[in-house]
Coordinates of C-alpha atoms in Angstrom, one line a residue:
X1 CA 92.0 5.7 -93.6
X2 CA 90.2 6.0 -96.3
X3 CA 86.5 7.8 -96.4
X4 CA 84.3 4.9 -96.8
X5 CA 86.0 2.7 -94.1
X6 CA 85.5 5.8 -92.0
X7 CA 81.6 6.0 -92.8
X8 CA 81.8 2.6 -92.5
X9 CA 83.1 2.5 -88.6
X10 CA 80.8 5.3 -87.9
X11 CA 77.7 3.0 -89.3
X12 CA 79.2 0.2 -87.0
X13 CA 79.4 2.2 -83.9
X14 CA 75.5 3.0 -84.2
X15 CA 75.0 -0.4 -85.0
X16 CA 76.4 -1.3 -81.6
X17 CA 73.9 1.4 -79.5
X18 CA 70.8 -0.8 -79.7
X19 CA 72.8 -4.3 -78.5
X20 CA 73.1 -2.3 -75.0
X21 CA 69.5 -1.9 -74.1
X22 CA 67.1 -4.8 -74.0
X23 CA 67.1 -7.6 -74.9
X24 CA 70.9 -7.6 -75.5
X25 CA 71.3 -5.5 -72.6
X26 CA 75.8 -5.8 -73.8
X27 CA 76.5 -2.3 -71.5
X28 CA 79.9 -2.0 -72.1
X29 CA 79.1 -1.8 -76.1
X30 CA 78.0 1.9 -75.4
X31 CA 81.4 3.0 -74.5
X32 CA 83.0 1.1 -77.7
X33 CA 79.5 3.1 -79.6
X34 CA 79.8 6.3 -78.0
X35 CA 83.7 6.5 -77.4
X36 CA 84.6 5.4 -81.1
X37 CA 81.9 7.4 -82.9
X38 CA 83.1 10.7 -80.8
X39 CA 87.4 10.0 -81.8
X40 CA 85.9 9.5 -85.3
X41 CA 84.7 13.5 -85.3
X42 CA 87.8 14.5 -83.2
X43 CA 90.2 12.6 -86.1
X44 CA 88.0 14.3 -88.8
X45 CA 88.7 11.5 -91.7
X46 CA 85.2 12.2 -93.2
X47 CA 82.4 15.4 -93.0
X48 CA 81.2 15.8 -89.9
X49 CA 77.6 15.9 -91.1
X50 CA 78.3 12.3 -93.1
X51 CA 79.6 10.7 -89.7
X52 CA 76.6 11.7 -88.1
X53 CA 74.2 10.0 -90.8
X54 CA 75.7 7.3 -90.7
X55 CA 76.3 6.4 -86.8
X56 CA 72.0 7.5 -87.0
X57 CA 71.3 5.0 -89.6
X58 CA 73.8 2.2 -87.6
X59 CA 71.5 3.3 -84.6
X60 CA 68.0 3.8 -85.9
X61 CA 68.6 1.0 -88.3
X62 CA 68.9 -2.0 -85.6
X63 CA 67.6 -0.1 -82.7
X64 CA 63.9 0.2 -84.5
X65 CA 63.6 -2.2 -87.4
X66 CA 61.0 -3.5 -85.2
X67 CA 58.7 -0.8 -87.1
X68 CA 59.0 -2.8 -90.2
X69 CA 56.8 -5.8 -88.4
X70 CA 54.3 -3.3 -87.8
X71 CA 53.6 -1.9 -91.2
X72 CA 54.3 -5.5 -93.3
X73 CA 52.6 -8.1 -91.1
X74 CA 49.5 -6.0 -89.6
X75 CA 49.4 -3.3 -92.5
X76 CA 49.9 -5.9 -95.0
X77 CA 52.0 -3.5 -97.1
X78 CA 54.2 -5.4 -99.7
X79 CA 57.8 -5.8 -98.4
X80 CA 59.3 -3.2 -100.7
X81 CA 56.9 -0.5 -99.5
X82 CA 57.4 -1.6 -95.8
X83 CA 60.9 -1.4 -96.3
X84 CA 61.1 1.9 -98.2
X85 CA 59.1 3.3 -95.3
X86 CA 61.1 2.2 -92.8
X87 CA 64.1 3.5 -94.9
X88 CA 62.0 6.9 -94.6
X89 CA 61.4 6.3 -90.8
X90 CA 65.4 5.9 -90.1
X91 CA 67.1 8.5 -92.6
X92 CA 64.4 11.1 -90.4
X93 CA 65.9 10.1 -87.2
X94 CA 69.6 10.1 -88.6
X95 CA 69.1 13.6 -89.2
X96 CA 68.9 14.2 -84.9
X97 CA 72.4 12.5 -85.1
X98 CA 72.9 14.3 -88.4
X99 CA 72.6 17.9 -86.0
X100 CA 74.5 16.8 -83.3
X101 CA 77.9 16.0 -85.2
X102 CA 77.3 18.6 -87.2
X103 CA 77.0 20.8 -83.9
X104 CA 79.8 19.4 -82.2
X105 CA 82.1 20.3 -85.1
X106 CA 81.3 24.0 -85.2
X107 CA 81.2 23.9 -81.4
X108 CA 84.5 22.5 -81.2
X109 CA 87.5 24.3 -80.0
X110 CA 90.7 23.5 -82.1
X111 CA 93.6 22.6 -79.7
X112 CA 96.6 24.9 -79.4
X113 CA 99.4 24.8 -77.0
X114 CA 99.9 24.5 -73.2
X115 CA 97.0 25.4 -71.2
X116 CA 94.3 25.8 -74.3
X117 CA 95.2 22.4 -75.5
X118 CA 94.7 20.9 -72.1
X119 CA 91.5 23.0 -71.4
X120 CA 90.6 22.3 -75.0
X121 CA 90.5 18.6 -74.9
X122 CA 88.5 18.4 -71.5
X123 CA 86.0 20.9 -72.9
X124 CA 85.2 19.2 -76.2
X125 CA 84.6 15.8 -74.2
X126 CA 81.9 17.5 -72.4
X127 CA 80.2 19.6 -75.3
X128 CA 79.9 16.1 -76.7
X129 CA 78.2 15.1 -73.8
X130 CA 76.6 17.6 -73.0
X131 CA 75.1 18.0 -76.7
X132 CA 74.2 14.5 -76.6
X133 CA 71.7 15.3 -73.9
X134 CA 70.4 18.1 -75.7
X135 CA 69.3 16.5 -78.8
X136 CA 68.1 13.7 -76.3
X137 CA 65.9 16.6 -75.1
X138 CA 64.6 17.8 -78.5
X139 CA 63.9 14.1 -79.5
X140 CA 61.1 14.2 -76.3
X141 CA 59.4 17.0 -78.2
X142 CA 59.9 17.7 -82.1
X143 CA 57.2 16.6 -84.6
X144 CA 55.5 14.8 -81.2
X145 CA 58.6 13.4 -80.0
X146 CA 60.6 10.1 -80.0
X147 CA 62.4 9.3 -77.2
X148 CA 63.7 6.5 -77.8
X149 CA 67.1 3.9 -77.5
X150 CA 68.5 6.5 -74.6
X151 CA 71.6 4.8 -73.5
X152 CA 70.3 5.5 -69.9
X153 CA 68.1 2.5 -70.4
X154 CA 71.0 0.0 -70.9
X155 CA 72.2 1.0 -67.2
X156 CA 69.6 -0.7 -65.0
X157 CA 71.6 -2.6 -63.5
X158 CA 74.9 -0.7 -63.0
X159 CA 76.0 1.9 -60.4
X160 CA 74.0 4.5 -63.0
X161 CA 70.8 3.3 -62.3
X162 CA 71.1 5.0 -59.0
X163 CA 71.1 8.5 -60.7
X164 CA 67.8 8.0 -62.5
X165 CA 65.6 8.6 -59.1
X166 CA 67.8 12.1 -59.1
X167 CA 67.9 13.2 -63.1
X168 CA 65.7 10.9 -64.8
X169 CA 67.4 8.2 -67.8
X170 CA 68.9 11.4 -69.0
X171 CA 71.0 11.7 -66.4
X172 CA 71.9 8.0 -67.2
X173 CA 72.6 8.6 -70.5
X174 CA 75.3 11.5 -69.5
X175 CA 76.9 9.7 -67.3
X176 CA 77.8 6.9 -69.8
X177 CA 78.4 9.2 -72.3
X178 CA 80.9 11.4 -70.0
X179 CA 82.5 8.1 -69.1
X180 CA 83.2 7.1 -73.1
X181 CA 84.0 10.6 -74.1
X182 CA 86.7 10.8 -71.2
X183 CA 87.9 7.4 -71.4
X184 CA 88.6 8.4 -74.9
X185 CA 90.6 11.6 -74.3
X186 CA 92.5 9.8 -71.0
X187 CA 93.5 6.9 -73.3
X188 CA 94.0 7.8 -77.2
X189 CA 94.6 11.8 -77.0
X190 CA 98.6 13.1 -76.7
X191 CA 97.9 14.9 -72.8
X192 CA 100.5 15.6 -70.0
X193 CA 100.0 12.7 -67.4
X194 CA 98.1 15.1 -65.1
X195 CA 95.4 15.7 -68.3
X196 CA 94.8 12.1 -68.5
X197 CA 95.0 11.5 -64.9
X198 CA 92.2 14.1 -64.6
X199 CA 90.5 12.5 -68.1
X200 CA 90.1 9.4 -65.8
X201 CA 88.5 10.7 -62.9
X202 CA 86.4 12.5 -64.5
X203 CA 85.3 8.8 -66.6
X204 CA 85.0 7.7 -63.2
X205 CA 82.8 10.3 -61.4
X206 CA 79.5 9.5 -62.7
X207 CA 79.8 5.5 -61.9
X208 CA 81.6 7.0 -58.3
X209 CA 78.4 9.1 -57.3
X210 CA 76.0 6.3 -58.6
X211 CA 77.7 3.3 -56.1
X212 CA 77.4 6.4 -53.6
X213 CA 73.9 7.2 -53.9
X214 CA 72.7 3.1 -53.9
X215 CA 72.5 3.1 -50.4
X216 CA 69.5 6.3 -50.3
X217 CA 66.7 5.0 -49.7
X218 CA 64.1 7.6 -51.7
X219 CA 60.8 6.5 -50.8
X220 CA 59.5 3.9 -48.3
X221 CA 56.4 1.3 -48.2
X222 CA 53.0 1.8 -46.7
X223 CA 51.0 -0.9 -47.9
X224 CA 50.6 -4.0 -49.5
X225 CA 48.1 -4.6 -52.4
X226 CA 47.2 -8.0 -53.9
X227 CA 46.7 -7.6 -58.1
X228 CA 45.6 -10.0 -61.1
X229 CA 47.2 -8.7 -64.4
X230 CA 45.3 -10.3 -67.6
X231 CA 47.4 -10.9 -70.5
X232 CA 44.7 -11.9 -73.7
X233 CA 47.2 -12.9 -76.2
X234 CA 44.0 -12.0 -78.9
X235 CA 45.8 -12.3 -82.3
X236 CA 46.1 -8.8 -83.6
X237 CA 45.5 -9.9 -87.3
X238 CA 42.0 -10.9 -86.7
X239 CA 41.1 -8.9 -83.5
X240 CA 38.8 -5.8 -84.6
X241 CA 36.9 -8.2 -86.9
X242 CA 33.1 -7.7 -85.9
X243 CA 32.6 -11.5 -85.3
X244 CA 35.2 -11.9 -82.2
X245 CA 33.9 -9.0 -80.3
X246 CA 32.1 -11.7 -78.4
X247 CA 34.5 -14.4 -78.3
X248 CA 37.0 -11.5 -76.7
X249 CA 34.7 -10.1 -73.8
X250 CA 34.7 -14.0 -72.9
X251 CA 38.0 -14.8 -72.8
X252 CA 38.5 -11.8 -70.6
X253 CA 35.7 -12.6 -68.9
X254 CA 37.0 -16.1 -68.1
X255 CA 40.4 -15.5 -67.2
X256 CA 39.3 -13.1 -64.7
X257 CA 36.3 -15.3 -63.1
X258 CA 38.8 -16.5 -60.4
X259 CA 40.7 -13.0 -59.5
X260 CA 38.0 -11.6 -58.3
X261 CA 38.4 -10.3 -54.5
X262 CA 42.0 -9.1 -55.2
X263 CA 42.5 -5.2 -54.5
X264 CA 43.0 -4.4 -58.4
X265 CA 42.7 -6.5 -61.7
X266 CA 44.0 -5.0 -64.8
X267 CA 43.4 -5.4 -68.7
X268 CA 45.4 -3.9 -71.2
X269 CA 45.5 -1.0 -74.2
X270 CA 41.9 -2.0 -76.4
X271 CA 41.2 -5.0 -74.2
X272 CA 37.7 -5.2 -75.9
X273 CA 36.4 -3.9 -78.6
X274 CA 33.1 -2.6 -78.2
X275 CA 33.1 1.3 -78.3
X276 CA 32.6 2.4 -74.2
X277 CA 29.1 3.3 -75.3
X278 CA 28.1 -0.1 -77.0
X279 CA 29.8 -2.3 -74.0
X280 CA 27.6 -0.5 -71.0
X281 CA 25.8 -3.8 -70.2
X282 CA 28.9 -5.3 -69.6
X283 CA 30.5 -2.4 -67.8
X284 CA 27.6 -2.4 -65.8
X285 CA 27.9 -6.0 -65.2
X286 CA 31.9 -6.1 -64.1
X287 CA 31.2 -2.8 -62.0
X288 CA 28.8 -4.5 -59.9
X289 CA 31.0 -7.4 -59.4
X290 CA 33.5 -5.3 -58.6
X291 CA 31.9 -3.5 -55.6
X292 CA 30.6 -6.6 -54.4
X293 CA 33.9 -8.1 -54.1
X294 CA 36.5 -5.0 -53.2
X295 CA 38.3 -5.1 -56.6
X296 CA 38.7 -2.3 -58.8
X297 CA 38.8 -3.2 -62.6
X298 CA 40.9 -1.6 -64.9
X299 CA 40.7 -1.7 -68.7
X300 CA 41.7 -0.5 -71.8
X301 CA 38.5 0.4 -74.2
X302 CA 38.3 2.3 -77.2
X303 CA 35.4 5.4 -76.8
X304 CA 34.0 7.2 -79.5
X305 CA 32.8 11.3 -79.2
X306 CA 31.0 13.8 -81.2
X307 CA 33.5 16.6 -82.4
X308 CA 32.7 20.1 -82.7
X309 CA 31.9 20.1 -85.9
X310 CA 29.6 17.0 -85.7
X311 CA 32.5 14.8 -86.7
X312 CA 33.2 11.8 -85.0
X313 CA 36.4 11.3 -83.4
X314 CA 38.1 8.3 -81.6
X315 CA 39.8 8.5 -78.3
X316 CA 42.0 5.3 -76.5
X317 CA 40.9 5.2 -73.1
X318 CA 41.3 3.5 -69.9
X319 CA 38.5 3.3 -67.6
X320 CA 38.2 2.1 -63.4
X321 CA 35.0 0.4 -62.2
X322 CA 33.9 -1.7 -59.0
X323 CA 36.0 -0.5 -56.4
X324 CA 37.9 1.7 -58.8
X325 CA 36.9 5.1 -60.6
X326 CA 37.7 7.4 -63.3
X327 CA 38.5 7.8 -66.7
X328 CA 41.8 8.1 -68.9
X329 CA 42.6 9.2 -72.2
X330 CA 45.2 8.8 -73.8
X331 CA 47.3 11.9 -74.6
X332 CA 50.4 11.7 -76.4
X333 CA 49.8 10.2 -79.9
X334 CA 51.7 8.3 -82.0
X335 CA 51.7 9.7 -85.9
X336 CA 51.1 7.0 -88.0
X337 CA 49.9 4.8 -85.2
X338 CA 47.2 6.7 -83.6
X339 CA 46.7 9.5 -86.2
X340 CA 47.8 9.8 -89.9
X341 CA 49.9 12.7 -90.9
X342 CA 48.9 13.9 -94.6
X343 CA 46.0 11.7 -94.1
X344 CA 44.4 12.7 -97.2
X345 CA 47.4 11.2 -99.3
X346 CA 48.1 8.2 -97.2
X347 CA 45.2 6.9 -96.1
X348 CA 44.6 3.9 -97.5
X349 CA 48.0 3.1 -98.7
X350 CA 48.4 0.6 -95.9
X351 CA 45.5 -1.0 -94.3
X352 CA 46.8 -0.4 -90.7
X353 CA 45.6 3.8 -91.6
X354 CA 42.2 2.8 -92.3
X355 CA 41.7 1.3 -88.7
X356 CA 39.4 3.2 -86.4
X357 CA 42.2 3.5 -83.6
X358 CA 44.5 5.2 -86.2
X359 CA 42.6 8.2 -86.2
X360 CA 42.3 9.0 -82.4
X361 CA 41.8 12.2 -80.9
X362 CA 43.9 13.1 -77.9
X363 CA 42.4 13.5 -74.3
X364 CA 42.9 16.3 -72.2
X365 CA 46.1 17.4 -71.1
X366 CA 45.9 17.5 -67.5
X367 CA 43.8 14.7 -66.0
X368 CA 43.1 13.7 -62.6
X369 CA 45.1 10.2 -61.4
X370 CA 42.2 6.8 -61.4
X371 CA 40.9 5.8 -58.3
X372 CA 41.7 2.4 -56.9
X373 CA 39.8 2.2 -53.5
X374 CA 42.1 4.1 -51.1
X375 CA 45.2 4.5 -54.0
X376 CA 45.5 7.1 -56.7
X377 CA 47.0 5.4 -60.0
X378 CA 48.8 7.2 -62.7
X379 CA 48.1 5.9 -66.0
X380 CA 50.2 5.5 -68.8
X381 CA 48.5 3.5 -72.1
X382 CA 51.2 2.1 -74.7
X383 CA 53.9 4.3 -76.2
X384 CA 53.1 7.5 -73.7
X385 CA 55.7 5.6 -70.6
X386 CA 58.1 6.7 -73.1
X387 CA 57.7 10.4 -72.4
X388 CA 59.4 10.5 -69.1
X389 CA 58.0 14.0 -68.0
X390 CA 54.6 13.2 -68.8
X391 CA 54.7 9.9 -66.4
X392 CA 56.6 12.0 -64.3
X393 CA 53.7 14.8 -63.6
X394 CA 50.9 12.1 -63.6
X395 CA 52.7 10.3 -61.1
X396 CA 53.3 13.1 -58.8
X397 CA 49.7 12.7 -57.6
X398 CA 49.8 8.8 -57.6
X399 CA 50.5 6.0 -55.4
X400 CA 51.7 3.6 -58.5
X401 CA 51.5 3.2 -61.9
X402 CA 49.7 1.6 -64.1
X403 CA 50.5 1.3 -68.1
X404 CA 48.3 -0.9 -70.5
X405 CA 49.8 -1.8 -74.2
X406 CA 49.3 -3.6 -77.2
X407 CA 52.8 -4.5 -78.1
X408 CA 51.3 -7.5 -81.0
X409 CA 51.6 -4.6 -83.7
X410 CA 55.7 -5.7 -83.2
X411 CA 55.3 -9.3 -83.2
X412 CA 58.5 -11.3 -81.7
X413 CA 60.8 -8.4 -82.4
X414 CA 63.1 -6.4 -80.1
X415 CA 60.6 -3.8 -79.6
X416 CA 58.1 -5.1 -77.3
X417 CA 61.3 -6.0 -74.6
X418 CA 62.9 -2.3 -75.5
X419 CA 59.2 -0.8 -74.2
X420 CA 59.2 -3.5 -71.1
X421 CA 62.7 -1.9 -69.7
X422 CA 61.4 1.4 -71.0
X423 CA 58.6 0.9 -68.3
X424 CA 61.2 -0.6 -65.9
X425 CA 62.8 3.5 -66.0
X426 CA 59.8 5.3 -65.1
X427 CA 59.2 3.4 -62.4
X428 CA 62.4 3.7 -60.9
X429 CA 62.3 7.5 -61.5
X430 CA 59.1 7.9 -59.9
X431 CA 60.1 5.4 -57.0
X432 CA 56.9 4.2 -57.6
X433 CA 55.3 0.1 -58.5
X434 CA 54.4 -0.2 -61.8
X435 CA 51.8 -2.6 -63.2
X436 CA 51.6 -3.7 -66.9
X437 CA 49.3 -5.2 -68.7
X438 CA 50.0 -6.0 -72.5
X439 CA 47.7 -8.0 -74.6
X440 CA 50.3 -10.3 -75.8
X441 CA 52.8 -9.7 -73.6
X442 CA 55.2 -8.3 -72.0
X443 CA 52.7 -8.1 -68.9
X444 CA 54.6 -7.4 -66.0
X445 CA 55.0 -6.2 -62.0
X446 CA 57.7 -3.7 -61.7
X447 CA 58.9 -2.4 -58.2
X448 CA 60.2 1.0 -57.3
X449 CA 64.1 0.1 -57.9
X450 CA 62.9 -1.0 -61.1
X451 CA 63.2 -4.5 -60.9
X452 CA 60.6 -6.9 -62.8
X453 CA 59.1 -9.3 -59.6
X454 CA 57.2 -11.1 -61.8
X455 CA 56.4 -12.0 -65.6
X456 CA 54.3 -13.6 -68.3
X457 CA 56.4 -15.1 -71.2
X458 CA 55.4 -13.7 -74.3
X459 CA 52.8 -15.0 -77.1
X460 CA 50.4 -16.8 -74.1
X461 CA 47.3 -15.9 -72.5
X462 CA 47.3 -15.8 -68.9
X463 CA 47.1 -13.9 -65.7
X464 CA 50.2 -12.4 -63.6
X465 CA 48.9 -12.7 -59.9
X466 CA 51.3 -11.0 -57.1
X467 CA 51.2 -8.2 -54.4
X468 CA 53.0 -5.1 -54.5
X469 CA 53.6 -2.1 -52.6
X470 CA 52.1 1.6 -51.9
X471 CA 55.3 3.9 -51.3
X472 CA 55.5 6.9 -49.9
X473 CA 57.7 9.9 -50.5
X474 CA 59.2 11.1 -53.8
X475 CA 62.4 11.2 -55.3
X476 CA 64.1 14.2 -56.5
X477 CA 63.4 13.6 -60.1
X478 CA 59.4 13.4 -59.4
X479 CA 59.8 16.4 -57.3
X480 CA 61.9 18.4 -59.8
X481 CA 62.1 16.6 -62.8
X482 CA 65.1 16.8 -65.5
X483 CA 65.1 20.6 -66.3
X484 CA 67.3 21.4 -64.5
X485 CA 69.9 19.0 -66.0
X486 CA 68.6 20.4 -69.6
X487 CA 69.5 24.0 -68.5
X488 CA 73.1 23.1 -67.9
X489 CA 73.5 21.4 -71.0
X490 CA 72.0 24.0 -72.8
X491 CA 74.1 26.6 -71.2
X492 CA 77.1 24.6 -71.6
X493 CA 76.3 24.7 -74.8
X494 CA 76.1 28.6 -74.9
X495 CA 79.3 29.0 -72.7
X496 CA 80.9 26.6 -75.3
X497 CA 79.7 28.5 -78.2
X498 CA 81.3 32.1 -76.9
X499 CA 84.3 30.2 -75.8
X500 CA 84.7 29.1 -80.1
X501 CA 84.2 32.7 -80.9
X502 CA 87.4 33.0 -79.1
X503 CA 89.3 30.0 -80.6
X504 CA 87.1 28.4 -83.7
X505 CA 87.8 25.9 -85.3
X506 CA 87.9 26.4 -88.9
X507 CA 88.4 22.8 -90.2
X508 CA 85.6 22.4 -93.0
X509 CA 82.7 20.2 -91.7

């Protein structure tokens, strides 16, 4: 076959990834994705490093174009720029996929005959996999992190949604990437019957243990709270212009008028935007009401503080009052969304950078859960529910979560419904409710299985009234997180690497 139809399938096959998760959510693509771009390295037809581009810009391409609405329609930048930047945006993230083949290839052992063949075959399938988790891992951290179109995510509801409470959607994202890898050795490699028979069950395993574990029951209800979740819909093109701070605080104000008396209401990411300082009055105002009516208020506002150096620097916090107390900052920023890289060169360049929000200072790293009444809420705001392990470690000391957003900046794209099942994850990790609150939408109530009770369509303002529940217990992945599942792919890894110093592979790559 010849190169380019080679680069070409691999392109296809990361193409297919995003169609898995939501709103697609097409499951079975991610074997055809995962299983065909992993026989493309085993048959070798192109570099290794040039497969890996291009499966990353078949991935990143689809699975995040939603970036483009972003910086074209809200940062008014001319199609060509936003288009070249989002270029720049996916060629970065190709590289992670870039690493990874280029990995596997050294990494891989070369079969032989008889008993190296067969243990060659079987190992390879699992470096794959096991690598695949690995670069998931570095993509949590590197440069901020972007963890992002996990396969784990497409799997909420199949048998391998049951091993996110025990490994987190990294676990998830093995086990569907064991099954491809496996599938692929059982069905297209030349094994002895007993190989593939083995091939198969090993496929099978992870989907096996999942239909196993649906029956635990991790965590278990205590209470029942009543909630009122406020979905604005303020048009983001036109919503930090001085004249509609007003016009805002009422429409918030009147949407709420008739939820008051229910155990928690909650606005979402920048709900107003008055500074903290400048909106006291008010603050003061919904506090009061609050206490006088058992409801704790929850809302997004942005704060400003004196730096060290006399500077002034923004922060995007969430504050409780009435019933509720306590303050959140956000924590994990987003570069060019909440701070601009290089600002001196690119700020400016799009008018999205010269917004206050987009040069926010981070909060604190370990802060204490908000106080609704008798509950303890984590708090996630926008793209930080991402970060599994941060949710994770707030939610530890929480009785449910709570994540606010601002999901306009992505218009009617995939994105917004990629964060929504995002959320739906860490709530089923946690075994925890979570609530959600997004200013045009997706606003949401989310219960510990990670089921959506109850939503608001898109694009409309309104308010999401329901009950949910206060669970106790944890699951194993809130009590141990995924660490541990890093530390045997890692060492897997290691093993894999001493095992090529025995029989490398010297195939150019």
């Amino acid at each position: 076959m010849p190169k380019a139809l080679v680069l070409l399938a691999a392109l296809a096959c990361g193409a297919l990834l995003p169609l898995t998760l939501a709103p697609f959510d097409w499951w079975p693509l991610g074997l055809v994705s995962i299983g065909g771009w992993f026989w493309l390295l085993n048959r070798r037809a192109a570099p290794a490093w040039a497969l890996g581009l291009a499966y990353g810009l078949g991935k990143f391409g689809v699975g995040v174009s939603w970036v483009y609405v972003s910086i074209h329609t809200y940062g008014n930048a001319s199609p060509p720029l936003a288009t070249l930047l989002v270029l720049i945006f996916v060629a970065g993230l190709s590289l992670f996929t870039l690493a990874h083949a280029r990995l596997y290839a050294w990494l891989r052992i070369a079969p032989q005959s008889g008993v190296r063949q067969r243990s060659a075959r079987l190992s390879n399938a699992w470096l794959f996999a096991a690598s695949w988790v690995a670069f998931e891992w570095v993509l949590n951290w590197f440069l901020t992190g972007f963890p992002w179109l996990y396969p784990g995510y497409g799997h909420l509801q199949t048998p391998l949604a049951n091993l996110l409470p025990v490994g987190g959607v990294s676990l998830a994202s093995l086990g569907i990437v064991v099954t491809a890898c496996f599938l692929v050795s059982a069905l297209f490699d030349r094994h002895p019957p007993a190989v593939r028979a083995a091939s198969a069950a090993i496929a099978a395993t992870p989907w096996l243990i999942g239909l196993v574990l649906s029956a635990t029951q991790w965590v278990e209800p205590q209470a029942t709270r009543s909630a009122a979740l406020v979905q604005g819909n303020v048009d983001q093109a036109v919503k930090w212009n001085r004249e509609n701070r007003m016009p805002i605080i009422n429409r918030y104000q009147d949407l709420t008028e008739p939820h008051w008396g229910r155990d928690l209401i909650l606005w979402p990411e920048a709900a107003i935007t008055l500074f903290e300082h400048e909106a006291t009055p008010w603050l003061q105002r919904w506090g009061e009401r609050g206490q006088a009516s058992g409801t704790s208020l929850v809302l997004g506002v942005p704060s400003v503080e004196t730096a060290a150096d006399g500077d002034y620097q923004f922060q995007n916090a969430a504050i409780a009052i009435g019933q509720g107390d306590g303050r959140y900052v956000k924590r994990r920023l987003v570069p060019f969304g909440d701070y601009v890289p290089f600002e001196s060169t690119l700020r400016g360049l799009i008018e999205f950078f010269d917004l206050p929000m987009s040069r926010a200072a981070p909060g604190p790293w370990q802060q204490p859960p908000l106080t609704l009444g008798e509950d303890r809420a984590a708090m996630a705001i926008c793209y930080e529910i991402a970060y599994a392990n941060l949710t994770r470690n707030a939610a530890k000391q929480a009785d449910l979560i709570l994540t606010i957003t601002n999901d306009t900046w992505f218009g009617r794209s995939i994105g917004p419904l990629q964060h929504l099942q995002i959320a739906q994850a860490r709530a089923l990790e946690n075994g925890r409710w979570l609530l959600r609150a997004a200013n045009n939408g997706v606003t949401a109530f989310i219960d510990h299985r990670g089921r959506v009770r109850g939503r608001l369509a898109q694009f409309e303002r309104g308010v999401l009234v329901g009950d949910f529940q206060i669970m106790a217990g944890r699951t194993p992945y809130s009590r141990f997180g995924d660490g541990w599942l890093v530390a045997v792919c890692l060492g897997s890894l290691l093993v894999l690497a001493f095992m090529r110093g025995v029989a490398p592979s010297r195939t150019p790559s």
